[in-house]
Tab-separated table of C-alpha atoms in Angstrom:
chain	number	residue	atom	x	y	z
F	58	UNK	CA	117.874	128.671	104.858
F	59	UNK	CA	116.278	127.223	108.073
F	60	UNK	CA	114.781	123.523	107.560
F	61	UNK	CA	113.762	121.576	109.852
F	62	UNK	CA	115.750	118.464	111.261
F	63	UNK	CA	113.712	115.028	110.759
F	64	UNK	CA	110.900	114.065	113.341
F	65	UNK	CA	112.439	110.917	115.884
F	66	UNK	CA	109.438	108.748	116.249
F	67	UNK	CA	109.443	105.773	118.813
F	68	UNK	CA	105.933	105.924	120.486
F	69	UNK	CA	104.440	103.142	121.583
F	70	UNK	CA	101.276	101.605	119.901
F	71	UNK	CA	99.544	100.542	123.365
F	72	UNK	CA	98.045	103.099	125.524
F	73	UNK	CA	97.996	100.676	128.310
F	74	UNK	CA	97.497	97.042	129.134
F	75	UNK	CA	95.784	95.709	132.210
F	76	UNK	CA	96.827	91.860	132.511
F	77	UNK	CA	96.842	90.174	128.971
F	78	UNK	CA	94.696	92.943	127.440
F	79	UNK	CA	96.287	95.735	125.911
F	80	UNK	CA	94.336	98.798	124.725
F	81	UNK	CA	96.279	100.302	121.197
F	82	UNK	CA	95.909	103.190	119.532
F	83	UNK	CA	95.202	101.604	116.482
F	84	UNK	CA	92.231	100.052	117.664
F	85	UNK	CA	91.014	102.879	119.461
F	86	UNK	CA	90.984	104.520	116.023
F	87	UNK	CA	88.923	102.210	114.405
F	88	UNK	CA	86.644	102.158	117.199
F	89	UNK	CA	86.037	105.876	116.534
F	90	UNK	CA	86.213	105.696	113.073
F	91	UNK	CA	82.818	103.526	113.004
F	92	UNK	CA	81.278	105.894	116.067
F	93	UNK	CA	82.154	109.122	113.710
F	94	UNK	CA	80.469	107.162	110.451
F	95	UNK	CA	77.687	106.388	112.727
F	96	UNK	CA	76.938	109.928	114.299
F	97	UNK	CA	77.251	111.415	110.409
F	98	UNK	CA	75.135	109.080	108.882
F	99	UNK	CA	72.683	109.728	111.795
F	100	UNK	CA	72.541	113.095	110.107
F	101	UNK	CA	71.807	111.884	106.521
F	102	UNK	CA	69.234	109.508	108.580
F	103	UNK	CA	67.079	112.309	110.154
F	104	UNK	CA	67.533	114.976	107.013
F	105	UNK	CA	65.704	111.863	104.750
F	106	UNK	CA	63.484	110.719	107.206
F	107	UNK	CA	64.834	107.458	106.455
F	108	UNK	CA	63.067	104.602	108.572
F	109	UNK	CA	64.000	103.516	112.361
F	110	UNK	CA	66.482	101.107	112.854
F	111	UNK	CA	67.982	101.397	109.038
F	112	UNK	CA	71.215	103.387	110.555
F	113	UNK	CA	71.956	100.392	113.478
F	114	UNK	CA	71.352	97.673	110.989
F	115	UNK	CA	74.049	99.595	108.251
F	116	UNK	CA	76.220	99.914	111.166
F	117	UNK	CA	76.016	96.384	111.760
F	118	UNK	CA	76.556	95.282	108.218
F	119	UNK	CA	79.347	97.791	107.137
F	120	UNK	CA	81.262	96.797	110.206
F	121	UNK	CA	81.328	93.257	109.697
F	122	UNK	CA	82.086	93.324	106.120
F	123	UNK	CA	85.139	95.889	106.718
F	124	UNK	CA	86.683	93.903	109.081
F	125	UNK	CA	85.896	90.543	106.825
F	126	UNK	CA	86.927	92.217	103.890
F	127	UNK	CA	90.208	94.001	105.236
F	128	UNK	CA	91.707	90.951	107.033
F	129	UNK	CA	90.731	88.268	104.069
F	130	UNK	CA	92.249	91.388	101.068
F	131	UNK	CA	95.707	91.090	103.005
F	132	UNK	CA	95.373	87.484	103.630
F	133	UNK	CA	94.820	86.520	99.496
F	134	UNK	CA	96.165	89.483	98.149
F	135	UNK	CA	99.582	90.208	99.956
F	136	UNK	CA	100.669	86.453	101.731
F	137	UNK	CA	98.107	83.824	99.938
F	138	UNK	CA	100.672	81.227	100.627
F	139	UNK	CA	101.209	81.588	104.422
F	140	UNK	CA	97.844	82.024	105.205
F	141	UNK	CA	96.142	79.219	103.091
F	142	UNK	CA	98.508	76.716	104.306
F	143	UNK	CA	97.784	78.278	107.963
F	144	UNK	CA	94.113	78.969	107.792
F	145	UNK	CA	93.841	79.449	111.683
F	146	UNK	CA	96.106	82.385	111.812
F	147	UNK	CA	93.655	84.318	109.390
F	148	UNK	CA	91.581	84.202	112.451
F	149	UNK	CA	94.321	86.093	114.657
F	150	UNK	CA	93.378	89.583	113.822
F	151	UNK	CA	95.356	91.054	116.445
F	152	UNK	CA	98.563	90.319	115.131
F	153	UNK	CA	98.280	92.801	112.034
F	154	UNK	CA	97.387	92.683	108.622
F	155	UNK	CA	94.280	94.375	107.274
F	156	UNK	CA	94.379	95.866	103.609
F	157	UNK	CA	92.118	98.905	102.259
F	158	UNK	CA	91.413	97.181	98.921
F	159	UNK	CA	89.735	94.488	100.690
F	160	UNK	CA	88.340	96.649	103.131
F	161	UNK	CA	86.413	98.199	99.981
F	162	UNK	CA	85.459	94.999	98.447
F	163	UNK	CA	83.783	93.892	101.600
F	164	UNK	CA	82.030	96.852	102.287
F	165	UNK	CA	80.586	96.540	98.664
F	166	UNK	CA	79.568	92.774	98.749
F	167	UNK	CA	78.107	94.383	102.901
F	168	UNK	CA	75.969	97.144	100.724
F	169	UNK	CA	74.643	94.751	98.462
F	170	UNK	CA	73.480	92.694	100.968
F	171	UNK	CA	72.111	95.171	103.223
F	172	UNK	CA	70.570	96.866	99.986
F	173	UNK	CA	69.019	93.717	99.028
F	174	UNK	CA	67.077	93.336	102.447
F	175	UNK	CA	65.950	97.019	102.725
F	176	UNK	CA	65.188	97.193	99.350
F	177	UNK	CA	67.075	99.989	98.531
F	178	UNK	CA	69.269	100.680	95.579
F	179	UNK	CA	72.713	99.931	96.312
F	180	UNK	CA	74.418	102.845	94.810
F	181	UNK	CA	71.962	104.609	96.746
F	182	UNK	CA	73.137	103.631	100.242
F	183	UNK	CA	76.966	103.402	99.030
F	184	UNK	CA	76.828	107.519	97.754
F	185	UNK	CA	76.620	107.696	101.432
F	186	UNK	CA	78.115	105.481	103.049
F	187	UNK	CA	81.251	106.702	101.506
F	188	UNK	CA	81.506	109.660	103.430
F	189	UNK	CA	82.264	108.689	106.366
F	190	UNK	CA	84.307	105.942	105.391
F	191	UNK	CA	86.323	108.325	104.058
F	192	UNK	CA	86.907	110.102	107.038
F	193	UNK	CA	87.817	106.562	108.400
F	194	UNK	CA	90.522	106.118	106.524
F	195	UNK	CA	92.199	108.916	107.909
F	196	UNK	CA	92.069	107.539	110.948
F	197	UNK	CA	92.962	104.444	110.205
F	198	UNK	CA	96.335	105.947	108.642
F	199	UNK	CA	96.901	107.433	111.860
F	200	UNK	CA	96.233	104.179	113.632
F	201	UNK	CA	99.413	103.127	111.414
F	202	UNK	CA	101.445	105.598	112.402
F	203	UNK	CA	100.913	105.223	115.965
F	204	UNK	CA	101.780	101.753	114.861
F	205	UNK	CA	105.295	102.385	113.037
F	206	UNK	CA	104.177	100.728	110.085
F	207	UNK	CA	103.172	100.913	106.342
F	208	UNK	CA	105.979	104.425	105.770
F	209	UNK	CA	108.055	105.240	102.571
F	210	UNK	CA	111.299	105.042	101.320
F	211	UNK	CA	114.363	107.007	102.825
F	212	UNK	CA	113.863	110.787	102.109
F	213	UNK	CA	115.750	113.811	103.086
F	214	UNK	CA	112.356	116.031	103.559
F	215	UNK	CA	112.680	117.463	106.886
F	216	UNK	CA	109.207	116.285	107.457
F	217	UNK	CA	110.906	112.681	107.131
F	218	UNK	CA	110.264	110.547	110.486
F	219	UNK	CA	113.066	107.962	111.757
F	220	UNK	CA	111.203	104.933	113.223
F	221	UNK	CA	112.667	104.031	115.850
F	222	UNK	CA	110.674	101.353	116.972
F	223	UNK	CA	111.367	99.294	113.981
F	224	UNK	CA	115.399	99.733	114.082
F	225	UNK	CA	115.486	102.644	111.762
F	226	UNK	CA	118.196	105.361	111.469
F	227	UNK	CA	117.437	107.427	108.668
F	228	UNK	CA	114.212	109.135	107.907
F	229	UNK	CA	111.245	107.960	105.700
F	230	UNK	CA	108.101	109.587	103.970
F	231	UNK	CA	105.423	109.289	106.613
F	232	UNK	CA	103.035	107.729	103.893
F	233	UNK	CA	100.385	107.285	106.678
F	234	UNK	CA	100.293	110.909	106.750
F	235	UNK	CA	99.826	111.319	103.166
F	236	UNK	CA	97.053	109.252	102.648
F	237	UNK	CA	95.456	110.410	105.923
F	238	UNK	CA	95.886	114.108	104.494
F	239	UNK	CA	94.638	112.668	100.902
F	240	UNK	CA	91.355	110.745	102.784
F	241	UNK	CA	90.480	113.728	104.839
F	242	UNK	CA	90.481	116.217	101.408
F	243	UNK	CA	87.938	113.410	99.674
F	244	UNK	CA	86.018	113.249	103.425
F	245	UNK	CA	85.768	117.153	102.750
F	246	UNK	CA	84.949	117.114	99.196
F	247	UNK	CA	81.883	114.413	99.341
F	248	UNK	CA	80.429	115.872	102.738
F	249	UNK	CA	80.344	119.252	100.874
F	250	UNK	CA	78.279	117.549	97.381
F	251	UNK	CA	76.116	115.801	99.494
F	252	UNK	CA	75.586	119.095	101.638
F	253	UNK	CA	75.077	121.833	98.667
F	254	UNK	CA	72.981	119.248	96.728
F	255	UNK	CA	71.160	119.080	99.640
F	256	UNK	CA	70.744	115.221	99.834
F	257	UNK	CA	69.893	115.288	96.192
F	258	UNK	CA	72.772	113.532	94.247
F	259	UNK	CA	72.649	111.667	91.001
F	260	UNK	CA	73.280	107.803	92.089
F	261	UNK	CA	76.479	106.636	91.828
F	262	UNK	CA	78.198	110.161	91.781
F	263	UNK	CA	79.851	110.042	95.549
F	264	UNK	CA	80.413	106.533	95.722
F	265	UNK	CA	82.434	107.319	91.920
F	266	UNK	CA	84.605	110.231	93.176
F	267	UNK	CA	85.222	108.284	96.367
F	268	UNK	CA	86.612	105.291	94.310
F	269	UNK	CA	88.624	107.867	92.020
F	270	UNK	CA	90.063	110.504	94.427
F	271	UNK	CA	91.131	107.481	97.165
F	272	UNK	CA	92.335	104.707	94.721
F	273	UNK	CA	94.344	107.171	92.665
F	274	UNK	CA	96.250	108.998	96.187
F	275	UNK	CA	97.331	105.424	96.984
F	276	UNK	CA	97.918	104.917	93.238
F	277	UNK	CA	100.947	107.552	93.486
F	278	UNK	CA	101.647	107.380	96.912
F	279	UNK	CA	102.706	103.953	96.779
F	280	UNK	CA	105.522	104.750	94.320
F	281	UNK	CA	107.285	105.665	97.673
F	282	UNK	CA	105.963	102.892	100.140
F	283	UNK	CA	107.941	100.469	101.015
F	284	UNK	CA	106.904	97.224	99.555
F	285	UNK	CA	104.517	95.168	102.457
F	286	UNK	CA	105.510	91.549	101.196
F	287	UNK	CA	109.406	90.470	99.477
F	288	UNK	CA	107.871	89.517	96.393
F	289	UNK	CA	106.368	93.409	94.984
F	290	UNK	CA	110.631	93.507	94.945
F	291	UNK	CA	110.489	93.027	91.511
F	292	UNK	CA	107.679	94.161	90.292
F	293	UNK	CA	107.011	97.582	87.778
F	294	UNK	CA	104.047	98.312	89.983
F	295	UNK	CA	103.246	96.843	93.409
F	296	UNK	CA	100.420	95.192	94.741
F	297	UNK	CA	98.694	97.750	95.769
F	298	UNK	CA	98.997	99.896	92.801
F	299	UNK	CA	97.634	96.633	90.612
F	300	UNK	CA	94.702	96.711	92.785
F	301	UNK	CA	94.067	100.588	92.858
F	302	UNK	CA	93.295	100.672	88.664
F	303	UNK	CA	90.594	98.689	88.645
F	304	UNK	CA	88.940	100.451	91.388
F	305	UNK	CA	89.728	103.938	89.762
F	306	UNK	CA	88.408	102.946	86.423
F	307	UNK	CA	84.890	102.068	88.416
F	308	UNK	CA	84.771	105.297	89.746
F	309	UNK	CA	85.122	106.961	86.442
F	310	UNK	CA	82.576	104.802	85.239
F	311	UNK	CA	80.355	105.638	87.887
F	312	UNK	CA	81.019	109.373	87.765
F	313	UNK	CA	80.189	109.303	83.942
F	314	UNK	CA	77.140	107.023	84.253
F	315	UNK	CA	75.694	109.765	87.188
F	316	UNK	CA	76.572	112.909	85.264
F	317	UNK	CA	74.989	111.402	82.518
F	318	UNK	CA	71.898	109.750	83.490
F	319	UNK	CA	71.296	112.543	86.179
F	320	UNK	CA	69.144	110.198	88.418
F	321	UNK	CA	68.281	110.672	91.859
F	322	UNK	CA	66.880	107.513	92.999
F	323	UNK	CA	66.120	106.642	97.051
């Protein structure tokens, strides 16, 4: 049988750097994650005629609280310690550490708020906002791997990639790529509801299957992560599994409540 031998990966994370600044792939990602979201939610914009300047001001909103939310989840969630008795170095976002649970909570707490003011309903605005956040996670994960970090345990796939970079020899489960792939299937499976529904989805439905189909791929793809901080050593389930149930649950809830109800609401 042919297989193929394990992928050597040792590329570096900055593009290029012109003095002190350094342009990464990583951030380049998330730069085009939020100009994708933005040029699909354009579309959902002009197909509900919603009004002029509700697409900048989401933009705006779900930006702030993603970044907020992401750097403050890894902060309290993975090294409370360190960073409460070090405040100032939650501040130095450039150094790594963002985390998708928070990332979700702060877009949520964003929605509400942005809800609030345009006097929308919130599940309303988050059935679609989900979509392309969804595709944003896949970029994201690839902003990782550029990045060497968040992989799996050893593994003798021969899709396994040694990281170089970080001083490994032996190959681990790109994880990055298997939540990207797992983010880029829910991308395709919300766009394509919202698309033969035409629009016309029962509140609560997307923003459900979002919180089911993502929380549960990093539910079981996290049983071969390596662990982020020393102290998920010893633990049945890691952090990030703990924080994936809760969310999953939601979404069931959510699905249920929608399928039920059968409400379309705007």
């Amino acid at each position: 049988m042919i297989t193929l031998a394990s992928i050597t990966w040792d590329i570096d994370p900055e593009i290029f750097r012109i003095g002190p600044v350094a342009v990464r792939y990583y951030g380049l990602l998330w730069a085009l994650s939020f100009i994708g979201g933005y040029y699909i939610f354009e579309r959902f914009v002009k197909r509900e005629k919603l009004p002029e300047g509700f697409l900048d001001s989401l933009t705006i909103y779900t930006a702030i609280g993603t970044i907020l939310g992401a750097r403050l989840g890894h902060c309290l969630f993975y090294e409370p310690e360190y960073y409460l008795s070090n405040p100032i170095e939650i501040l130095k976002i450039w150094r790594g550490g963002l985390a998708s649970h928070g990332a979700a909570v702060g877009i949520i707490v964003a929605i509400y708020l942005f809800a609030k003011k345009h006097k929308k309903p919130m599940l309303y605005v988050l059935d679609r906002i989900v979509i392309p956040v969804a595709l944003a996670g896949v970029l994201i994960r690839l902003g990782n791997l550029m990045n060497s970090e968040i992989y799996g345990i050893e593994t003798t796939l021969p899709w396994g990639f040694i990281f170089e970079r970080n001083g490994e020899i032996v190959a681990k489960h790109p994880t990055q790529l298997y939540e990207a792939l797992a983010y880029l299937v829910t991308y395709g499976i919300l766009h394509l509801t919202y698309i033969r529904k035409k629009g016309l989805v029962p509140n609560g439905l997307l923003f459900g299957l979002f919180l089911i189909f993502v929380f549960s791929a990093r539910f079981v793809i996290e049983f071969i992560k390596e662990n982020q901080v020393d102290f998920e050593s010893g633990m049945a389930l890691n952090m990030g599994q703990w924080l994936s149930i809760p969310f999953v649950l939601v979404g069931v809830a959510f699905v249920f409540m929608a399928l039920t109800k059968n409400k379309v609401k705007s």
